[in-house]
Amino acid sequence: MTTKNYVDIDGSYIGGFDGSLPPSGAIEVAEAPADARQTWDFQNVAWLPASPRAEDVEAERDRRQYPGDLPTGLGWDVDLRNDLDRRNIQAKYIVALKRKVDEDTSTILFRGADNVDRNLTPDQMIAVGDAADAWVTSVYVASWAVKATEGGIPSDYTDDSYWPSTS
């Protein structure tokens, strides 16, 4: 027996049936969708792309929050590739804040994306932390805007035009 695939009158996939009868009113289509969220386009006799979900936008946000090299505003870039880089910046940022409060001007060793060690003043390390925080915040804000788009999440939500740029 051959499996036959069916949709309802709205184009929503019902399932594949091999020998058993589909529900009343089911309409046979040529193939199953690649994604069960897709709907059948009766006019073009093809599956429409699945509508993006909030979870899709969040995955894109998570991918974009780590651009690799991030400009610091100090003339060199910092590595922001993953959670470990982010935690390193945050830890040194906290040290810098404590030194600032304690009026301790001793430097903090930090290695930039160019693999050059730098002895940063507390103010410089705070600037690095602020740059990383501003970047991550801008990516989150962009994701919120994409998810709040009137009419639903755009199908091209991964396009760079929706997201901040490091350049």
Coordinates of N, CA and C in Angstrom, one line a residue:
M1 N 0.8 -1.2 0.0 CA 0.0 0.0 0.0 C 0.9 1.2 0.0
T2 N 0.3 2.3 -0.5 CA 1.0 3.6 -0.6 C 0.4 4.5 0.4
T3 N 1.2 5.3 1.1 CA 0.7 6.3 2.0 C 0.2 7.5 1.3
K4 N -1.0 7.9 1.7 CA -1.6 9.1 1.1 C -1.6 10.2 2.2
N5 N -1.3 11.4 1.8 CA -1.2 12.5 2.7 C -2.4 13.4 2.6
Y6 N -2.9 13.9 3.7 CA -4.2 14.7 3.7 C -4.0 16.0 4.5
V7 N -4.8 17.0 4.0 CA -4.9 18.2 4.7 C -6.4 18.5 5.0
D8 N -6.7 19.5 5.9 CA -8.1 19.9 6.0 C -8.4 21.0 5.1
I9 N -9.6 21.5 5.2 CA -10.0 22.6 4.2 C -9.2 23.9 4.3
D10 N -8.5 24.0 5.5 CA -7.7 25.2 5.7 C -6.3 25.0 5.3
G11 N -5.9 23.8 4.8 CA -4.6 23.5 4.4 C -3.7 22.9 5.5
S12 N -4.3 22.7 6.7 CA -3.5 22.2 7.8 C -3.3 20.7 7.6
Y13 N -2.1 20.2 7.8 CA -1.8 18.8 7.6 C -2.5 17.9 8.7
I14 N -3.2 16.9 8.1 CA -3.9 16.0 9.0 C -3.0 14.8 9.3
G15 N -2.4 14.2 8.2 CA -1.5 13.1 8.4 C -1.4 12.2 7.1
G16 N -0.6 11.2 7.2 CA -0.5 10.2 6.2 C -1.3 9.0 6.5
F17 N -2.0 8.4 5.6 CA -2.8 7.3 5.8 C -2.4 6.2 4.8
D18 N -2.2 5.0 5.4 CA -1.8 3.8 4.6 C -2.8 2.7 4.8
G19 N -3.9 2.8 4.0 CA -4.9 1.7 4.1 C -6.1 2.2 4.9
S20 N -5.9 3.0 5.9 CA -7.1 3.4 6.6 C -7.7 4.7 6.0
L21 N -8.9 5.0 6.3 CA -9.6 6.1 5.7 C -9.3 7.4 6.5
P22 N -9.0 8.5 5.8 CA -8.8 9.8 6.5 C -10.1 10.3 7.0
P23 N -10.1 11.3 7.8 CA -11.3 11.9 8.3 C -12.2 12.5 7.2
S24 N -13.4 12.6 7.4 CA -14.4 13.1 6.5 C -14.0 14.5 6.1
G25 N -14.0 14.9 4.8 CA -13.6 16.2 4.3 C -12.2 16.4 4.1
A26 N -11.3 15.4 4.4 CA -9.9 15.5 4.1 C -9.6 15.6 2.7
I27 N -8.6 16.3 2.3 CA -8.2 16.6 0.9 C -6.8 16.0 0.7
E28 N -6.7 15.1 -0.3 CA -5.4 14.5 -0.5 C -4.4 15.5 -1.2
V29 N -3.1 15.5 -0.7 CA -2.1 16.3 -1.3 C -0.9 15.4 -1.7
A30 N 0.0 15.9 -2.5 CA 1.0 15.1 -3.1 C 2.0 14.5 -2.1
E31 N 2.3 15.3 -1.1 CA 3.4 14.9 -0.2 C 3.2 15.5 1.2
A32 N 3.9 14.9 2.2 CA 3.8 15.4 3.6 C 4.7 16.7 3.6
P33 N 4.3 17.6 4.6 CA 5.2 18.7 4.7 C 6.5 18.4 5.4
A34 N 7.5 19.2 5.2 CA 8.8 19.0 5.9 C 8.7 19.4 7.3
D35 N 7.7 20.3 7.6 CA 7.5 20.8 9.0 C 6.0 20.8 9.2
A36 N 5.6 20.2 10.2 CA 4.1 20.0 10.5 C 3.4 21.3 10.7
R37 N 4.2 22.4 10.9 CA 3.5 23.8 11.0 C 3.2 24.4 9.6
Q38 N 3.7 23.8 8.6 CA 3.4 24.3 7.2 C 1.9 24.1 6.9
T39 N 1.4 25.0 6.0 CA 0.1 24.8 5.5 C 0.1 24.6 4.0
W40 N -0.9 23.9 3.4 CA -0.9 23.7 2.0 C -1.5 24.9 1.3
D41 N -0.9 25.3 0.2 CA -1.3 26.4 -0.6 C -2.1 25.7 -1.8
F42 N -3.4 25.8 -1.8 CA -4.2 25.1 -2.8 C -4.0 25.7 -4.2
Q43 N -3.8 27.0 -4.2 CA -3.6 27.7 -5.5 C -2.3 27.3 -6.2
N44 N -1.2 27.3 -5.4 CA 0.1 27.0 -6.0 C 0.5 25.5 -5.9
V45 N -0.4 24.7 -5.3 CA -0.2 23.3 -5.1 C 1.2 23.0 -4.5
A46 N 1.4 23.6 -3.3 CA 2.7 23.5 -2.7 C 2.5 23.8 -1.2
W47 N 3.5 23.4 -0.4 CA 3.5 23.7 1.0 C 4.1 25.2 1.2
L48 N 3.4 25.9 2.0 CA 3.9 27.3 2.4 C 5.0 27.1 3.5
P49 N 5.9 28.0 3.5 CA 6.9 28.0 4.6 C 6.2 28.1 6.0
A50 N 6.7 27.4 6.9 CA 6.1 27.5 8.3 C 6.3 28.9 8.8
S51 N 5.3 29.4 9.5 CA 5.4 30.7 10.1 C 6.4 30.7 11.3
P52 N 7.3 31.6 11.3 CA 8.3 31.6 12.4 C 7.6 31.8 13.8
R53 N 8.2 31.1 14.8 CA 7.7 31.2 16.1 C 8.6 32.1 17.0
A54 N 8.2 32.4 18.2 CA 9.0 33.2 19.1 C 10.3 32.4 19.4
E55 N 10.2 31.1 19.5 CA 11.4 30.3 19.8 C 12.4 30.4 18.7
D56 N 12.0 30.5 17.4 CA 12.9 30.7 16.3 C 13.7 32.0 16.4
V57 N 12.9 33.1 16.8 CA 13.6 34.4 17.0 C 14.6 34.3 18.2
E58 N 14.2 33.6 19.2 CA 15.1 33.5 20.4 C 16.4 32.7 20.0
A59 N 16.2 31.7 19.2 CA 17.4 31.0 18.7 C 18.3 31.9 17.9
E60 N 17.7 32.7 17.1 CA 18.5 33.7 16.3 C 19.2 34.7 17.2
R61 N 18.4 35.2 18.2 CA 19.0 36.1 19.2 C 20.2 35.5 19.9
D62 N 20.1 34.3 20.3 CA 21.2 33.6 21.0 C 22.4 33.5 20.1
R63 N 22.2 33.2 18.8 CA 23.3 33.1 17.9 C 24.0 34.5 17.7
R64 N 23.2 35.5 17.6 CA 23.7 36.8 17.3 C 24.4 37.5 18.5
Q65 N 24.0 37.1 19.7 CA 24.6 37.9 20.9 C 26.1 37.6 21.1
Y66 N 26.6 36.7 20.3 CA 28.1 36.4 20.4 C 28.7 36.6 19.0
P67 N 29.0 37.9 18.7 CA 29.5 38.2 17.3 C 30.9 37.8 17.0
G68 N 31.6 37.3 18.0 CA 33.1 37.0 17.8 C 33.8 38.2 18.4
D69 N 34.3 39.1 17.5 CA 35.0 40.3 17.9 C 34.0 41.4 18.1
L70 N 34.1 42.1 19.2 CA 33.2 43.2 19.6 C 34.1 44.4 19.8
P71 N 33.8 45.5 19.1 CA 34.5 46.8 19.3 C 34.3 47.3 20.8
T72 N 35.3 47.8 21.4 CA 35.2 48.2 22.8 C 35.0 49.7 22.9
G73 N 35.4 50.4 21.8 CA 35.4 51.9 21.9 C 36.8 52.4 22.4
L74 N 37.7 51.5 22.7 CA 39.0 51.8 23.2 C 40.1 51.6 22.1
G75 N 39.7 51.4 20.9 CA 40.6 51.2 19.8 C 41.0 49.7 19.5
W76 N 40.4 48.8 20.2 CA 40.7 47.4 20.0 C 39.4 46.6 20.3
D77 N 39.3 45.4 19.9 CA 38.2 44.5 20.0 C 38.3 43.5 21.2
V78 N 37.2 43.1 21.7 CA 37.2 42.1 22.7 C 36.5 40.8 22.2
D79 N 37.0 39.7 22.6 CA 36.3 38.4 22.2 C 35.0 38.3 22.9
L80 N 33.9 38.1 22.1 CA 32.6 37.8 22.7 C 32.0 36.7 21.8
R81 N 32.5 35.5 22.1 CA 32.2 34.3 21.2 C 31.2 33.4 21.9
N82 N 31.1 33.4 23.2 CA 30.3 32.5 24.0 C 30.1 32.9 25.4
D83 N 29.4 32.1 26.2 CA 29.2 32.4 27.6 C 30.4 32.5 28.4
L84 N 31.5 31.8 28.1 CA 32.7 31.9 28.8 C 33.3 33.2 28.7
D85 N 33.4 33.7 27.4 CA 33.9 35.1 27.2 C 33.1 36.1 28.0
R86 N 31.7 35.9 27.9 CA 30.8 36.9 28.6 C 31.1 36.9 30.1
R87 N 31.2 35.7 30.7 CA 31.5 35.6 32.1 C 32.8 36.2 32.5
N88 N 33.8 36.0 31.7 CA 35.1 36.6 31.9 C 35.0 38.1 32.0
I89 N 34.3 38.7 31.0 CA 34.2 40.1 31.0 C 33.4 40.6 32.2
Q90 N 32.3 39.9 32.6 CA 31.5 40.2 33.7 C 32.3 40.2 35.0
A91 N 33.1 39.1 35.2 CA 34.0 39.0 36.4 C 34.9 40.1 36.5
K92 N 35.6 40.4 35.4 CA 36.6 41.5 35.5 C 35.9 42.9 35.6
Y93 N 34.7 43.0 35.1 CA 33.9 44.2 35.3 C 33.5 44.4 36.8
I94 N 33.2 43.3 37.5 CA 32.9 43.4 38.9 C 34.1 43.8 39.7
V95 N 35.3 43.2 39.3 CA 36.5 43.6 40.0 C 36.8 45.1 39.7
A96 N 36.6 45.6 38.5 CA 36.8 47.0 38.2 C 35.9 47.9 39.0
L97 N 34.6 47.5 39.1 CA 33.7 48.3 39.9 C 34.1 48.4 41.4
K98 N 34.5 47.2 41.9 CA 35.0 47.2 43.3 C 36.2 48.1 43.5
R99 N 37.2 48.0 42.6 CA 38.3 48.9 42.7 C 38.0 50.4 42.6
K100 N 37.0 50.7 41.7 CA 36.6 52.0 41.6 C 36.0 52.5 42.9
V101 N 35.1 51.7 43.5 CA 34.5 52.1 44.8 C 35.6 52.3 45.9
D102 N 36.6 51.4 45.8 CA 37.6 51.4 46.8 C 38.7 52.4 46.5
E103 N 38.5 53.2 45.4 CA 39.5 54.1 44.9 C 40.9 53.5 44.7
D104 N 40.8 52.2 44.3 CA 42.1 51.5 43.9 C 42.3 51.6 42.4
T105 N 43.4 52.2 42.1 CA 43.7 52.4 40.6 C 44.6 51.4 40.0
S106 N 44.8 50.3 40.7 CA 45.7 49.3 40.2 C 45.0 48.6 38.9
T107 N 45.8 48.2 38.0 CA 45.3 47.8 36.7 C 44.8 46.3 36.8
I108 N 44.0 46.0 35.7 CA 43.4 44.6 35.6 C 43.9 44.1 34.3
L109 N 44.5 42.9 34.4 CA 45.1 42.3 33.1 C 43.9 41.7 32.3
F110 N 43.9 42.1 31.0 CA 42.8 41.7 30.1 C 43.4 41.5 28.7
R111 N 43.0 40.4 28.1 CA 43.5 40.1 26.7 C 42.4 40.4 25.7
G112 N 42.8 41.2 24.7 CA 41.8 41.5 23.7 C 41.7 40.4 22.6
A113 N 40.8 40.7 21.7 CA 40.6 39.7 20.6 C 41.8 39.5 19.7
D114 N 42.7 40.5 19.8 CA 44.0 40.5 19.0 C 45.1 39.7 19.8
N115 N 44.7 39.1 20.9 CA 45.7 38.3 21.7 C 46.8 39.2 22.3
V116 N 46.5 40.4 22.5 CA 47.4 41.3 23.2 C 47.0 41.5 24.6
D117 N 47.9 41.3 25.6 CA 47.6 41.6 27.0 C 47.6 43.1 27.2
R118 N 46.6 43.5 28.0 CA 46.5 45.0 28.3 C 46.3 45.1 29.8
N119 N 47.0 46.1 30.4 CA 46.7 46.4 31.8 C 45.7 47.6 31.8
L120 N 44.5 47.2 32.1 CA 43.4 48.2 32.0 C 43.2 48.9 33.4
T121 N 42.9 50.2 33.4 CA 42.5 50.8 34.6 C 41.1 50.4 34.9
P122 N 40.6 50.6 36.1 CA 39.2 50.2 36.4 C 38.2 50.9 35.4
D123 N 38.5 52.1 35.1 CA 37.5 52.8 34.1 C 37.6 52.2 32.7
Q124 N 38.7 51.7 32.3 CA 38.8 51.1 31.0 C 38.1 49.7 31.0
M125 N 38.3 49.0 32.1 CA 37.6 47.7 32.2 C 36.1 47.9 32.3
I126 N 35.7 48.9 33.0 CA 34.2 49.2 33.0 C 33.7 49.5 31.6
A127 N 34.5 50.2 30.8 CA 34.1 50.6 29.5 C 34.0 49.3 28.6
V128 N 34.9 48.3 28.8 CA 34.8 47.0 28.1 C 33.5 46.3 28.5
G129 N 33.2 46.3 29.8 CA 32.0 45.6 30.3 C 30.7 46.3 29.8
D130 N 30.8 47.7 29.8 CA 29.6 48.4 29.3 C 29.4 48.2 27.8
A131 N 30.5 48.0 27.0 CA 30.3 47.8 25.6 C 29.7 46.4 25.4
A132 N 30.1 45.4 26.1 CA 29.6 44.1 26.0 C 28.1 44.1 26.4
D133 N 27.8 44.7 27.5 CA 26.4 44.8 28.0 C 25.5 45.5 27.0
A134 N 26.0 46.6 26.4 CA 25.3 47.4 25.4 C 25.0 46.5 24.2
W135 N 26.0 45.7 23.8 CA 25.8 44.9 22.6 C 24.7 43.8 22.9
V136 N 24.8 43.1 24.0 CA 23.9 42.0 24.3 C 22.5 42.6 24.5
T137 N 22.4 43.8 25.1 CA 21.1 44.4 25.3 C 20.5 44.8 24.0
S138 N 21.3 45.3 23.0 CA 20.8 45.7 21.7 C 20.2 44.5 21.0
V139 N 20.9 43.4 21.1 CA 20.4 42.2 20.4 C 19.1 41.7 21.0
Y140 N 19.0 41.8 22.4 CA 17.7 41.4 23.0 C 16.6 42.4 22.6
V141 N 16.8 43.7 22.6 CA 15.8 44.7 22.2 C 15.4 44.4 20.7
A142 N 16.3 44.1 19.8 CA 16.0 43.8 18.4 C 15.1 42.5 18.4
S143 N 15.4 41.5 19.2 CA 14.5 40.3 19.2 C 13.1 40.6 19.7
W144 N 13.0 41.5 20.7 CA 11.7 41.9 21.2 C 10.9 42.6 20.1
A145 N 11.6 43.5 19.3 CA 10.9 44.2 18.2 C 10.4 43.2 17.1
V146 N 11.3 42.2 16.8 CA 10.9 41.3 15.8 C 9.7 40.5 16.2
K147 N 9.7 40.0 17.5 CA 8.5 39.3 18.0 C 7.3 40.1 18.1
A148 N 7.4 41.4 18.3 CA 6.2 42.3 18.4 C 5.8 42.9 17.1
T149 N 6.3 42.4 16.0 CA 6.0 43.0 14.7 C 4.5 42.8 14.4
E150 N 3.9 43.9 14.0 CA 2.4 43.8 13.7 C 2.2 42.9 12.5
G151 N 1.3 42.0 12.6 CA 1.0 41.0 11.6 C 1.8 39.7 11.8
G152 N 2.6 39.7 12.8 CA 3.4 38.4 13.2 C 4.8 38.6 12.8
I153 N 5.6 37.6 13.2 CA 7.0 37.6 13.0 C 7.3 37.5 11.5
P154 N 8.1 38.4 11.0 CA 8.4 38.3 9.5 C 9.1 37.0 9.1
S155 N 8.8 36.5 8.0 CA 9.4 35.3 7.5 C 10.9 35.4 7.3
D156 N 11.4 36.7 7.1 CA 12.8 36.9 6.9 C 13.5 37.5 8.2
Y157 N 13.0 37.1 9.3 CA 13.4 37.6 10.6 C 14.9 37.4 10.9
T158 N 15.6 36.5 10.1 CA 17.0 36.4 10.3 C 17.8 37.4 9.4
D159 N 17.2 38.2 8.6 CA 17.8 39.2 7.8 C 18.5 40.2 8.7
D160 N 19.7 40.6 8.3 CA 20.5 41.5 9.1 C 19.8 42.9 9.4
S161 N 18.9 43.2 8.5 CA 18.2 44.5 8.7 C 17.4 44.6 10.0
Y162 N 17.1 43.5 10.6 CA 16.3 43.4 11.9 C 17.2 43.5 13.1
W163 N 18.5 43.3 12.9 CA 19.5 43.1 14.0 C 20.6 44.2 14.0
P164 N 21.1 44.5 15.2 CA 22.2 45.5 15.3 C 23.5 44.9 14.6
S165 N 24.3 45.8 14.3 CA 25.6 45.5 13.6 C 26.8 45.9 14.5
T166 N 27.8 45.2 14.5 CA 29.0 45.6 15.3 C 29.9 46.6 14.6
S167 N 29.6 46.8 13.3 CA 30.5 47.7 12.5 C 29.9 49.1 12.5

